[in-house]
């Protein structure tokens, strides 16, 4: 009898297991990451985290190694979590807020930005309130439930003259950036094909990720966005059409509007195509493959918390691992405070393109038709 596949409750569990499987790779100590910054005496981005769940905790822990970004505040609806974080991270009472009163951060000069790590459906209203309070917004992906909400968030941040950034941590990951560099350098030749496989078997049926009102969908809104976004930075193009098909084997667990498995295909202006899979019903899926006329790149794990593993036709990728969220927050501080330009954008406009693709995928599933895309 074959052993049963392990059941994972969330994307966080999935990414943690993927990370554990890759731990045979050498790690770079966080001290190594900070080595070149140890004499840094420039501006520091002072951040409050909204939503003190597992991912918020991961970001907070990673920020302890940052020199350009510092955790200074929290926003939560759970008083016990606030007390715990105050103890762990030395956060003063005046920088603690709940979901009813966090508009008061407008008067708090010790907070520059708020990082939203709450469920998808809350991002839109929270981001608009944060912008109205005059603080920069960092939001987890997907940025919103749909493109309309995303547009409204962008408009609110522009009106308030604050930055809107999205937690695309892979845009700063060393092996990912090396593949992008090689592609730009022409090492792969003309890009022909991309494959993105993202999924895990989700557990607890009562969690918010299986609640359409909070999640906005199912696997596509959670794990599938990695393949959507990855198809764009791996090929270096934005798609111009999409087709998609949904498979649902458990309509009790995956209720109406909560997708279990979606396969989708993308077409790009150059003629390149992508074939992607997003699922809540299969384990051991975290793979990107890029094919060109002169070579290839393969990454597996491709989007986990790391270490990422990868190879190309030229050999193994050997860039050292640094905690993704540490690098992300350092780089985002540079974007906000110093006007730095990342290799791959992490702003609201970048996230809006993914939301337009998500809208189109769901429309293609519903209609069975090919849907044309206009992302800019």
Coordinates of N, CA, C and O in Angstrom, one line a residue, residues 4 22 70 139 229 340 363 376:
X4 N 0.0 7.5 2.4 CA -0.9 8.6 2.0 C -0.1 9.9 1.9 O 0.9 10.1 2.7
X22 N 14.6 21.5 0.9 CA 15.7 22.1 0.1 C 16.8 22.5 1.1 O 17.8 23.1 0.6
X70 N 12.5 48.8 9.9 CA 12.4 48.4 11.4 C 10.9 48.2 11.7 O 10.1 49.0 11.3
X139 N 1.3 45.7 0.7 CA 0.2 44.8 0.8 C 0.6 43.4 0.3 O 1.3 43.3 -0.7
X229 N 2.2 35.5 -12.0 CA 3.3 36.5 -11.9 C 4.6 35.9 -12.5 O 5.3 36.6 -13.2
X340 N 14.8 53.8 -5.2 CA 15.5 52.7 -5.9 C 14.5 52.1 -6.9 O 13.3 52.0 -6.6
X363 N -13.1 34.4 -16.0 CA -14.0 34.6 -17.1 C -13.9 33.5 -18.1 O -14.9 32.9 -18.7
X376 N -1.9 47.0 -20.3 CA -1.4 48.4 -20.1 C -2.1 49.4 -21.0 O -2.9 49.0 -21.8

